[in-house]
PDB file of C-alpha atoms in Angstrom:
ATOM      1  CA  UNK A   9       2.838  -3.666  -1.081  1.00  0.00           C
ATOM      2  CA  UNK A  10       4.369  -6.172   1.330  1.00  0.00           C
ATOM      3  CA  UNK A  11       2.439  -8.352   3.742  1.00  0.00           C
ATOM      4  CA  UNK A  12       1.647  -7.141   7.229  1.00  0.00           C
ATOM      5  CA  UNK A  13       4.766  -7.603   9.359  1.00  0.00           C
ATOM      6  CA  UNK A  14       4.596  -8.126  13.124  1.00  0.00           C
ATOM      7  CA  UNK A  15       7.064  -5.907  14.969  1.00  0.00           C
ATOM      8  CA  UNK A  16       7.990  -5.859  18.641  1.00  0.00           C
ATOM      9  CA  UNK A  17       7.966  -2.304  20.002  1.00  0.00           C
ATOM     10  CA  UNK A  18       8.318  -3.341  23.646  1.00  0.00           C
ATOM     11  CA  UNK A  19      11.859  -2.110  24.236  1.00  0.00           C
ATOM     12  CA  UNK A  20      11.042   1.317  22.826  1.00  0.00           C
ATOM     13  CA  UNK A  21       7.800   1.690  24.760  1.00  0.00           C
ATOM     14  CA  UNK A  22       9.169   0.391  28.081  1.00  0.00           C
ATOM     15  CA  UNK A  23      12.202   2.671  27.833  1.00  0.00           C
ATOM     16  CA  UNK A  24       9.957   5.718  27.491  1.00  0.00           C
ATOM     17  CA  UNK A  25       7.555   4.786  30.297  1.00  0.00           C
ATOM     18  CA  UNK A  26       4.951   3.130  28.098  1.00  0.00           C
ATOM     19  CA  UNK A  27       3.729  -0.435  28.028  1.00  0.00           C
ATOM     20  CA  UNK A  28       6.133  -3.218  28.963  1.00  0.00           C
ATOM     21  CA  UNK A  29       4.805  -5.197  26.011  1.00  0.00           C
ATOM     22  CA  UNK A  30       3.766  -3.508  22.775  1.00  0.00           C
ATOM     23  CA  UNK A  31       3.081  -5.210  19.476  1.00  0.00           C
ATOM     24  CA  UNK A  32       2.859  -3.419  16.171  1.00  0.00           C
ATOM     25  CA  UNK A  33       1.776  -4.209  12.634  1.00  0.00           C
ATOM     26  CA  UNK A  34       3.922  -2.729   9.867  1.00  0.00           C
ATOM     27  CA  UNK A  35       3.113  -2.567   6.165  1.00  0.00           C
ATOM     28  CA  UNK A  36       5.704  -1.364   3.643  1.00  0.00           C
ATOM     29  CA  UNK A  37       4.874  -0.017   0.190  1.00  0.00           C
ATOM     30  CA  UNK A  38       6.150  -1.791  -2.903  1.00  0.00           C
ATOM     31  CA  UNK A  39       9.605  -0.786  -4.121  1.00  0.00           C
ATOM     32  CA  UNK A  40      12.726   0.309  -2.319  1.00  0.00           C
ATOM     33  CA  UNK A  41      11.735   3.673  -0.817  1.00  0.00           C
ATOM     34  CA  UNK A  42      12.515   5.670   1.166  1.00  0.00           C
ATOM     35  CA  UNK A  43       8.992   6.623   2.192  1.00  0.00           C
ATOM     36  CA  UNK A  44       7.416   8.889   4.812  1.00  0.00           C
ATOM     37  CA  UNK A  45       5.971   7.065   7.823  1.00  0.00           C
ATOM     38  CA  UNK A  46       2.488   7.109   9.304  1.00  0.00           C
ATOM     39  CA  UNK A  47       1.559   5.971  12.823  1.00  0.00           C
ATOM     40  CA  UNK A  48      -2.002   4.628  12.987  1.00  0.00           C
ATOM     41  CA  UNK A  49      -4.028   5.014  16.200  1.00  0.00           C
ATOM     42  CA  UNK A  50      -6.772   2.408  16.161  1.00  0.00           C
ATOM     43  CA  UNK A  51     -10.450   2.529  17.034  1.00  0.00           C
ATOM     44  CA  UNK A  52     -11.926   1.740  20.419  1.00  0.00           C
ATOM     45  CA  UNK A  53     -12.558  -1.797  19.146  1.00  0.00           C
ATOM     46  CA  UNK A  54      -8.812  -2.376  18.871  1.00  0.00           C
ATOM     47  CA  UNK A  55      -6.743  -3.922  16.101  1.00  0.00           C
ATOM     48  CA  UNK A  56      -8.967  -5.919  13.768  1.00  0.00           C
ATOM     49  CA  UNK A  57      -9.154  -6.723  10.059  1.00  0.00           C
ATOM     50  CA  UNK A  58     -10.692  -3.329   9.313  1.00  0.00           C
ATOM     51  CA  UNK A  59      -7.808  -1.477  10.977  1.00  0.00           C
ATOM     52  CA  UNK A  60      -5.230  -3.705   9.286  1.00  0.00           C
ATOM     53  CA  UNK A  61      -6.772  -2.862   5.926  1.00  0.00           C
ATOM     54  CA  UNK A  62      -6.470   0.835   6.790  1.00  0.00           C
ATOM     55  CA  UNK A  63      -2.746   0.220   7.278  1.00  0.00           C
ATOM     56  CA  UNK A  64      -2.571  -1.597   3.956  1.00  0.00           C
ATOM     57  CA  UNK A  65      -4.351   1.293   2.254  1.00  0.00           C
ATOM     58  CA  UNK A  66      -1.830   3.799   3.596  1.00  0.00           C
ATOM     59  CA  UNK A  67       1.041   1.600   2.467  1.00  0.00           C
ATOM     60  CA  UNK A  68      -0.559   1.435  -0.962  1.00  0.00           C
ATOM     61  CA  UNK A  69      -0.535   5.234  -0.996  1.00  0.00           C
ATOM     62  CA  UNK A  70       3.222   5.235  -0.410  1.00  0.00           C
ATOM     63  CA  UNK A  71       3.720   5.317   3.363  1.00  0.00           C
ATOM     64  CA  UNK A  72       5.462   3.106   5.882  1.00  0.00           C
ATOM     65  CA  UNK A  73       2.328   2.321   7.891  1.00  0.00           C
ATOM     66  CA  UNK A  74       2.700   1.215  11.506  1.00  0.00           C
ATOM     67  CA  UNK A  75      -0.301   0.231  13.614  1.00  0.00           C
ATOM     68  CA  UNK A  76       0.640  -0.250  17.293  1.00  0.00           C
ATOM     69  CA  UNK A  77      -1.761  -2.358  19.365  1.00  0.00           C
ATOM     70  CA  UNK A  78      -2.525  -0.115  22.332  1.00  0.00           C
ATOM     71  CA  UNK A  79      -4.275  -3.059  24.001  1.00  0.00           C
ATOM     72  CA  UNK A  80      -1.264  -5.405  23.830  1.00  0.00           C
ATOM     73  CA  UNK A  81      -0.657  -5.456  27.552  1.00  0.00           C
ATOM     74  CA  UNK A  82      -3.811  -6.920  29.043  1.00  0.00           C
ATOM     75  CA  UNK A  83      -6.161  -6.981  26.072  1.00  0.00           C
ATOM     76  CA  UNK A  84      -9.144  -4.717  25.510  1.00  0.00           C
ATOM     77  CA  UNK A  85     -10.844  -5.774  28.743  1.00  0.00           C
ATOM     78  CA  UNK A  86      -8.032  -4.384  30.927  1.00  0.00           C
ATOM     79  CA  UNK A  87      -6.696  -1.658  28.650  1.00  0.00           C
ATOM     80  CA  UNK A  88      -9.830  -0.094  27.180  1.00  0.00           C
ATOM     81  CA  UNK A  89     -10.800   2.286  30.001  1.00  0.00           C
ATOM     82  CA  UNK A  90      -7.235   3.546  30.740  1.00  0.00           C
ATOM     83  CA  UNK A  91      -6.649   4.051  27.022  1.00  0.00           C
ATOM     84  CA  UNK A  92      -9.876   6.013  26.573  1.00  0.00           C
ATOM     85  CA  UNK A  93      -8.950   8.142  29.578  1.00  0.00           C
ATOM     86  CA  UNK A  94      -5.562   8.827  28.019  1.00  0.00           C
ATOM     87  CA  UNK A  95      -7.206   9.819  24.745  1.00  0.00           C
ATOM     88  CA  UNK A  96      -9.421  12.319  26.543  1.00  0.00           C
ATOM     89  CA  UNK A  97      -6.888  13.694  29.039  1.00  0.00           C
ATOM     90  CA  UNK A  98      -3.733  13.931  26.963  1.00  0.00           C
ATOM     91  CA  UNK A  99      -1.720  11.898  29.470  1.00  0.00           C
ATOM     92  CA  UNK A 100      -1.117   8.194  29.894  1.00  0.00           C
ATOM     93  CA  UNK A 101       1.119   5.431  28.626  1.00  0.00           C
ATOM     94  CA  UNK A 102      -0.710   5.197  25.298  1.00  0.00           C
ATOM     95  CA  UNK A 103       1.131   8.360  24.247  1.00  0.00           C
ATOM     96  CA  UNK A 104       4.457   6.719  25.033  1.00  0.00           C
ATOM     97  CA  UNK A 105       3.317   3.718  23.014  1.00  0.00           C
ATOM     98  CA  UNK A 106       2.507   5.934  20.032  1.00  0.00           C
ATOM     99  CA  UNK A 107       5.867   7.619  20.475  1.00  0.00           C
ATOM    100  CA  UNK A 108       7.516   4.182  20.409  1.00  0.00           C
ATOM    101  CA  UNK A 109       5.853   3.554  17.059  1.00  0.00           C
ATOM    102  CA  UNK A 110       7.070   6.913  15.743  1.00  0.00           C
ATOM    103  CA  UNK A 111      10.603   6.206  16.963  1.00  0.00           C
ATOM    104  CA  UNK A 112      10.556   2.802  15.295  1.00  0.00           C
ATOM    105  CA  UNK A 113       9.614   4.362  11.958  1.00  0.00           C
ATOM    106  CA  UNK A 114      12.371   6.949  12.290  1.00  0.00           C
ATOM    107  CA  UNK A 115      14.886   4.161  12.924  1.00  0.00           C
ATOM    108  CA  UNK A 116      14.080   2.468   9.617  1.00  0.00           C
ATOM    109  CA  UNK A 117      16.539   3.046   6.786  1.00  0.00           C
ATOM    110  CA  UNK A 118      13.674   3.235   4.302  1.00  0.00           C
ATOM    111  CA  UNK A 119      11.912   6.073   6.162  1.00  0.00           C
ATOM    112  CA  UNK A 120      12.494   9.610   4.895  1.00  0.00           C
ATOM    113  CA  UNK A 121      12.358  11.047   8.417  1.00  0.00           C
ATOM    114  CA  UNK A 122       8.931  12.609   7.927  1.00  0.00           C
ATOM    115  CA  UNK A 123       6.208  10.973  10.032  1.00  0.00           C
ATOM    116  CA  UNK A 124       2.489  11.677  10.296  1.00  0.00           C
ATOM    117  CA  UNK A 125      -0.246  10.256  12.496  1.00  0.00           C
ATOM    118  CA  UNK A 126      -3.758   9.142  11.626  1.00  0.00           C
ATOM    119  CA  UNK A 127      -6.447   8.092  14.081  1.00  0.00           C
ATOM    120  CA  UNK A 128      -9.938   6.658  13.893  1.00  0.00           C
ATOM    121  CA  UNK A 129     -12.623   6.970  16.604  1.00  0.00           C
ATOM    122  CA  UNK A 130     -10.668   6.815  19.894  1.00  0.00           C
ATOM    123  CA  UNK A 131      -7.529   7.074  17.793  1.00  0.00           C
ATOM    124  CA  UNK A 132      -8.806  10.332  16.320  1.00  0.00           C
ATOM    125  CA  UNK A 133      -8.570  11.908  19.761  1.00  0.00           C
ATOM    126  CA  UNK A 134      -4.990  10.657  20.074  1.00  0.00           C
ATOM    127  CA  UNK A 135      -4.166  12.104  16.662  1.00  0.00           C
ATOM    128  CA  UNK A 136      -5.501  15.537  17.592  1.00  0.00           C
ATOM    129  CA  UNK A 137      -3.658  15.759  20.891  1.00  0.00           C
ATOM    130  CA  UNK A 138      -0.490  14.371  19.312  1.00  0.00           C
ATOM    131  CA  UNK A 139      -0.737  17.021  16.592  1.00  0.00           C
ATOM    132  CA  UNK A 140      -0.148  19.714  19.199  1.00  0.00           C
ATOM    133  CA  UNK A 141       3.040  18.152  20.569  1.00  0.00           C
ATOM    134  CA  UNK A 142       5.338  19.076  17.712  1.00  0.00           C
ATOM    135  CA  UNK A 143       6.492  15.565  16.823  1.00  0.00           C
ATOM    136  CA  UNK A 144       4.593  15.005  13.585  1.00  0.00           C
ATOM    137  CA  UNK A 145       4.554  16.674  10.179  1.00  0.00           C
ATOM    138  CA  UNK A 146       0.813  16.117   9.683  1.00  0.00           C
ATOM    139  CA  UNK A 147      -2.153  14.589  11.513  1.00  0.00           C
ATOM    140  CA  UNK A 148      -5.421  13.075  10.327  1.00  0.00           C
ATOM    141  CA  UNK A 149      -8.186  12.904  12.935  1.00  0.00           C
ATOM    142  CA  UNK A 150     -11.297  10.992  11.997  1.00  0.00           C
ATOM    143  CA  UNK A 151     -14.405  11.305  14.191  1.00  0.00           C
ATOM    144  CA  UNK A 152     -12.335  11.650  17.354  1.00  0.00           C
ATOM    145  CA  UNK A 153     -13.403  13.482  20.487  1.00  0.00           C
ATOM    146  CA  UNK A 154     -12.068  17.022  20.648  1.00  0.00           C
ATOM    147  CA  UNK A 155      -9.721  18.144  23.443  1.00  0.00           C
ATOM    148  CA  UNK A 156     -11.571  19.960  26.223  1.00  0.00           C
ATOM    149  CA  UNK A 157      -9.165  22.853  25.755  1.00  0.00           C
ATOM    150  CA  UNK A 158      -8.750  23.454  22.048  1.00  0.00           C
ATOM    151  CA  UNK A 159      -5.927  25.878  22.768  1.00  0.00           C
ATOM    152  CA  UNK A 160      -3.635  22.844  23.105  1.00  0.00           C
ATOM    153  CA  UNK A 161      -3.685  22.912  19.296  1.00  0.00           C
ATOM    154  CA  UNK A 162      -2.132  26.384  19.134  1.00  0.00           C
ATOM    155  CA  UNK A 163       1.156  25.017  17.765  1.00  0.00           C
ATOM    156  CA  UNK A 164      -0.250  21.972  16.013  1.00  0.00           C
ATOM    157  CA  UNK A 165       1.133  20.511  12.838  1.00  0.00           C
ATOM    158  CA  UNK A 166      -1.182  20.621   9.782  1.00  0.00           C
ATOM    159  CA  UNK A 167      -4.448  18.799  10.503  1.00  0.00           C
ATOM    160  CA  UNK A 168      -6.940  17.091   8.190  1.00  0.00           C
ATOM    161  CA  UNK A 169     -10.095  15.964   9.971  1.00  0.00           C
ATOM    162  CA  UNK A 170     -13.360  14.281   8.993  1.00  0.00           C
ATOM    163  CA  UNK A 171     -16.649  13.925  10.854  1.00  0.00           C
ATOM    164  CA  UNK A 172     -20.091  12.505  10.156  1.00  0.00           C
ATOM    165  CA  UNK A 173     -23.124  14.746  10.392  1.00  0.00           C
ATOM    166  CA  UNK A 174     -25.184  11.825  11.752  1.00  0.00           C
ATOM    167  CA  UNK A 175     -22.659  11.091  14.510  1.00  0.00           C
ATOM    168  CA  UNK A 176     -24.671  11.829  17.646  1.00  0.00           C
ATOM    169  CA  UNK A 177     -21.585  11.846  19.861  1.00  0.00           C
ATOM    170  CA  UNK A 178     -19.805  14.624  17.956  1.00  0.00           C
ATOM    171  CA  UNK A 179     -22.440  17.167  16.997  1.00  0.00           C
ATOM    172  CA  UNK A 180     -20.810  20.446  16.035  1.00  0.00           C
ATOM    173  CA  UNK A 181     -17.293  19.049  16.462  1.00  0.00           C
ATOM    174  CA  UNK A 182     -16.204  19.859  12.909  1.00  0.00           C
ATOM    175  CA  UNK A 183     -17.179  23.508  13.250  1.00  0.00           C
ATOM    176  CA  UNK A 184     -15.533  23.916  16.652  1.00  0.00           C
ATOM    177  CA  UNK A 185     -12.311  22.276  15.512  1.00  0.00           C
ATOM    178  CA  UNK A 186     -12.136  24.282  12.298  1.00  0.00           C
ATOM    179  CA  UNK A 187     -12.697  27.540  14.174  1.00  0.00           C
ATOM    180  CA  UNK A 188      -9.969  26.721  16.729  1.00  0.00           C
ATOM    181  CA  UNK A 189      -7.428  25.795  14.075  1.00  0.00           C
ATOM    182  CA  UNK A 190      -8.305  28.921  12.093  1.00  0.00           C
ATOM    183  CA  UNK A 191      -7.892  31.052  15.209  1.00  0.00           C
ATOM    184  CA  UNK A 192      -4.428  29.653  15.849  1.00  0.00           C
ATOM    185  CA  UNK A 193      -3.296  29.834  12.247  1.00  0.00           C
ATOM    186  CA  UNK A 194      -2.902  26.066  11.887  1.00  0.00           C
ATOM    187  CA  UNK A 195      -3.036  24.701   8.344  1.00  0.00           C
ATOM    188  CA  UNK A 196      -6.133  22.533   8.199  1.00  0.00           C
ATOM    189  CA  UNK A 197      -8.799  20.800   6.151  1.00  0.00           C
ATOM    190  CA  UNK A 198     -11.857  19.932   8.253  1.00  0.00           C
ATOM    191  CA  UNK A 199     -15.033  18.555   6.717  1.00  0.00           C
ATOM    192  CA  UNK A 200     -18.332  17.151   7.955  1.00  0.00           C
ATOM    193  CA  UNK A 201     -20.264  14.666   5.805  1.00  0.00           C
ATOM    194  CA  UNK A 202     -24.021  15.073   6.346  1.00  0.00           C
ATOM    195  CA  UNK A 203     -24.859  11.557   5.151  1.00  0.00           C
ATOM    196  CA  UNK A 204     -22.306   9.808   7.355  1.00  0.00           C
ATOM    197  CA  UNK A 205     -22.214   8.728  10.977  1.00  0.00           C
ATOM    198  CA  UNK A 206     -19.449   7.441  13.219  1.00  0.00           C
ATOM    199  CA  UNK A 207     -16.782   5.079  11.826  1.00  0.00           C
ATOM    200  CA  UNK A 208     -17.803   5.873   8.252  1.00  0.00           C
ATOM    201  CA  UNK A 209     -14.253   5.313   6.943  1.00  0.00           C
ATOM    202  CA  UNK A 210     -14.441   1.621   7.823  1.00  0.00           C
ATOM    203  CA  UNK A 211     -14.813  -0.591   4.761  1.00  0.00           C
ATOM    204  CA  UNK A 212     -16.926  -3.157   6.638  1.00  0.00           C
ATOM    205  CA  UNK A 213     -18.989  -3.438   9.802  1.00  0.00           C
ATOM    206  CA  UNK A 214     -16.858  -3.995  12.870  1.00  0.00           C
ATOM    207  CA  UNK A 215     -17.356  -5.161  16.433  1.00  0.00           C
ATOM    208  CA  UNK A 216     -19.222  -8.157  17.887  1.00  0.00           C
ATOM    209  CA  UNK A 217     -21.908  -9.402  15.498  1.00  0.00           C
ATOM    210  CA  UNK A 218     -24.725  -9.249  18.110  1.00  0.00           C
ATOM    211  CA  UNK A 219     -24.064  -5.500  18.508  1.00  0.00           C
ATOM    212  CA  UNK A 220     -24.014  -4.615  14.839  1.00  0.00           C
ATOM    213  CA  UNK A 221     -27.779  -4.004  14.515  1.00  0.00           C
ATOM    214  CA  UNK A 222     -27.460  -1.535  17.403  1.00  0.00           C
ATOM    215  CA  UNK A 223     -24.492   0.129  15.723  1.00  0.00           C
ATOM    216  CA  UNK A 224     -26.601   0.621  12.580  1.00  0.00           C
ATOM    217  CA  UNK A 225     -29.366   2.276  14.596  1.00  0.00           C
ATOM    218  CA  UNK A 226     -26.726   4.555  16.139  1.00  0.00           C
ATOM    219  CA  UNK A 227     -25.361   5.459  12.686  1.00  0.00           C
ATOM    220  CA  UNK A 228     -22.067   3.689  13.286  1.00  0.00           C
ATOM    221  CA  UNK A 229     -20.521   2.076  10.250  1.00  0.00           C
ATOM    222  CA  UNK A 230     -19.407   2.407   6.632  1.00  0.00           C
ATOM    223  CA  UNK A 231     -20.552   5.152   4.273  1.00  0.00           C
ATOM    224  CA  UNK A 232     -18.670   4.497   1.013  1.00  0.00           C
ATOM    225  CA  UNK A 233     -19.251   7.812  -0.759  1.00  0.00           C
ATOM    226  CA  UNK A 234     -18.147   9.887   2.222  1.00  0.00           C
ATOM    227  CA  UNK A 235     -15.218   7.533   2.807  1.00  0.00           C
ATOM    228  CA  UNK A 236     -14.007   7.877  -0.779  1.00  0.00           C
ATOM    229  CA  UNK A 237     -13.992  11.664  -0.541  1.00  0.00           C
ATOM    230  CA  UNK A 238     -12.365  11.671   2.904  1.00  0.00           C
ATOM    231  CA  UNK A 239      -9.591   9.321   1.795  1.00  0.00           C
ATOM    232  CA  UNK A 240      -8.901  11.507  -1.216  1.00  0.00           C
ATOM    233  CA  UNK A 241      -8.553  14.522   1.070  1.00  0.00           C
ATOM    234  CA  UNK A 242      -6.323  12.618   3.518  1.00  0.00           C
ATOM    235  CA  UNK A 243      -4.017  11.314   0.803  1.00  0.00           C
ATOM    236  CA  UNK A 244      -3.745  14.743  -0.844  1.00  0.00           C
ATOM    237  CA  UNK A 245      -3.038  16.388   2.519  1.00  0.00           C
ATOM    238  CA  UNK A 246      -0.415  13.835   3.508  1.00  0.00           C
ATOM    239  CA  UNK A 247       1.222  14.039   0.080  1.00  0.00           C
ATOM    240  CA  UNK A 248       1.559  17.784   0.594  1.00  0.00           C
ATOM    241  CA  UNK A 249       2.969  17.677   4.110  1.00  0.00           C
ATOM    242  CA  UNK A 250       4.831  14.373   4.446  1.00  0.00           C
ATOM    243  CA  UNK A 251       6.821  13.975   1.251  1.00  0.00           C
ATOM    244  CA  UNK A 252       9.752  15.970   2.569  1.00  0.00           C
ATOM    245  CA  UNK A 253      12.591  15.216   4.968  1.00  0.00           C
ATOM    246  CA  UNK A 254      12.470  16.542   8.520  1.00  0.00           C
ATOM    247  CA  UNK A 255      14.838  19.461   9.073  1.00  0.00           C
TER     248      UNK A 255
END
């Protein structure tokens, strides 16, 4: 696996109506490829060491992993609220930024042409809504808010999703999502982990240190056993749906 490579996605995002400045972090697997690509939609906390290690993990599993920084233009302080609104509404420049990342992967000679999306927390909402747009071969949504209208997933690509049973913000989300995908005939694997809370796929505590005790009380943070099972499901699902060329 190669080191994390900084890539400038600004021209692609600006051309499509997204951010004027957009930075990305790309990790390539070892070898010569070609490989499928995966766009990573980060947590509400932004791009940090935890998210970069998620990219490295996906590269280690055999994917061109690209993590665009949705807070590039203005930092988290200016971009957080508009980005959250975009995640919840299905509109906003963050979608153009994610599309810029997808386009960048497709332009790479070592990409097979098959691209998936994975999202965590806020990024999980982006992954779900992006799944219904017809641009990806597979989507992984991890403890993301569900669309208000689940019918937007009627034509979604295959979806693998994971939730924590102790996540107070998403009670019942796994059941509602599974039922909607079943109703629309979308291939899916949705699972809730009773012992886990929010952000359980993180391999370390994240966010400002003074807030971490509060996060623990709110059941936000790593749960290794649930994470190991969820990653196995994600990697199996992506291997099934991404290791083919687009047609």
